[in-house]
Amino acid sequence: MIRLNVFITVSSENRAKYLEIAKELVAASQKDAGCIAYDIFESGTRPEVLMFCETWTDQAALDAHEAAPHFTTLVPKLSELGQMKIERFEF
């Protein structure tokens, strides 16, 4: 399995729009084959920090997700609104 923790720093001005797009990405991604878990979380102590937490069955499932129209359309929009840092774990 593959776990991705994607930490996002987003300004207060962009936060609402970011979450709107992020929720659309989450809803579509949860339907992808090989998706075990996919959600977005808000920090309880730092309002500028959000985190996607994704779990995939394998690299093929993650590759298919990253090629899917919802990913290729929405992730560039999210990248314009905030800065992302990815942590990857395999288990």
Short mmCIF file of C-alpha atoms in Angstrom, two decimals:
data_model
loop_
_atom_site.label_atom_id
_atom_site.label_comp_id
_atom_site.label_asym_id
_atom_site.label_seq_id
_atom_site.Cartn_x
_atom_site.Cartn_y
_atom_site.Cartn_z
CA MET A 1 0.00 0.00 0.00
CA ILE A 2 1.01 3.59 -0.56
CA ARG A 3 0.12 6.48 1.76
CA LEU A 4 0.49 10.08 0.66
CA ASN A 5 0.25 12.94 3.13
CA VAL A 6 0.02 16.14 1.15
CA PHE A 7 0.47 19.21 3.34
CA ILE A 8 -0.85 22.49 1.97
CA THR A 9 -0.21 26.02 3.07
CA VAL A 10 -2.94 28.34 1.85
CA SER A 11 -3.66 32.00 2.53
CA SER A 12 -6.85 33.03 4.28
CA GLU A 13 -7.95 34.72 1.05
CA ASN A 14 -7.67 31.44 -0.91
CA ARG A 15 -8.80 29.01 1.79
CA ALA A 16 -12.53 28.84 0.97
CA LYS A 17 -11.91 28.39 -2.77
CA TYR A 18 -9.20 25.80 -2.05
CA LEU A 19 -11.55 23.75 0.13
CA GLU A 20 -14.31 23.94 -2.48
CA ILE A 21 -12.04 22.47 -5.16
CA ALA A 22 -10.43 20.02 -2.71
CA LYS A 23 -13.80 18.58 -1.72
CA GLU A 24 -14.59 18.02 -5.40
CA LEU A 25 -11.26 16.22 -5.83
CA VAL A 26 -11.88 14.08 -2.75
CA ALA A 27 -15.36 13.03 -3.88
CA ALA A 28 -14.12 11.99 -7.33
CA SER A 29 -10.92 10.34 -6.05
CA GLN A 30 -12.74 8.18 -3.52
CA LYS A 31 -14.40 6.45 -6.51
CA ASP A 32 -11.07 5.61 -8.19
CA ALA A 33 -10.15 1.94 -8.40
CA GLY A 34 -7.54 1.10 -5.78
CA CYS A 35 -8.42 3.99 -3.49
CA ILE A 36 -8.53 2.77 0.09
CA ALA A 37 -8.90 6.22 1.67
CA TYR A 38 -8.84 9.82 0.46
CA ASP A 39 -9.75 12.84 2.56
CA ILE A 40 -8.76 16.38 3.39
CA PHE A 41 -8.16 17.60 6.92
CA GLU A 42 -7.91 21.05 8.47
CA SER A 43 -5.38 21.83 11.19
CA GLY A 44 -7.00 22.65 14.52
CA THR A 45 -4.15 24.97 15.47
CA ARG A 46 -2.91 26.49 12.20
CA PRO A 47 -5.73 27.74 9.94
CA GLU A 48 -3.39 28.10 6.97
CA VAL A 49 -2.52 24.37 6.98
CA LEU A 50 -4.59 21.64 5.31
CA MET A 51 -3.68 18.04 4.53
CA PHE A 52 -4.81 15.46 1.99
CA CYS A 53 -4.40 11.94 3.32
CA GLU A 54 -4.50 9.27 0.60
CA THR A 55 -4.07 5.51 0.73
CA TRP A 56 -3.73 3.44 -2.46
CA THR A 57 -3.51 -0.29 -3.01
CA ASP A 58 -0.45 -0.01 -5.25
CA GLN A 59 1.51 2.17 -7.68
CA ALA A 60 -0.71 1.23 -10.62
CA ALA A 61 -3.79 2.57 -8.79
CA LEU A 62 -1.94 5.78 -7.90
CA ASP A 63 -0.73 6.20 -11.49
CA ALA A 64 -4.28 5.77 -12.81
CA HIS A 65 -5.54 8.32 -10.28
CA GLU A 66 -2.88 10.84 -11.32
CA ALA A 67 -3.90 10.39 -14.98
CA ALA A 68 -7.64 10.72 -14.29
CA PRO A 69 -9.44 13.83 -15.61
CA HIS A 70 -10.47 14.99 -12.14
CA PHE A 71 -6.83 14.93 -11.02
CA THR A 72 -5.38 16.58 -14.14
CA THR A 73 -8.07 19.29 -14.04
CA LEU A 74 -8.34 20.05 -10.33
CA VAL A 75 -4.79 19.65 -9.01
CA PRO A 76 -3.37 22.46 -11.21
CA LYS A 77 -6.10 24.75 -9.84
CA LEU A 78 -5.16 23.77 -6.29
CA SER A 79 -1.47 24.36 -7.04
CA GLU A 80 -2.28 27.95 -8.00
CA LEU A 81 -4.02 28.56 -4.66
CA GLY A 82 -1.56 27.01 -2.20
CA GLN A 83 1.85 25.41 -1.74
CA MET A 84 2.02 21.61 -1.43
CA LYS A 85 4.55 19.32 0.21
CA ILE A 86 4.20 15.54 -0.25
CA GLU A 87 5.27 12.79 2.14
CA ARG A 88 5.13 9.24 0.78
CA PHE A 89 5.09 6.00 2.77
CA GLU A 90 4.95 2.44 1.49
CA PHE A 91 3.84 -0.45 3.65
#
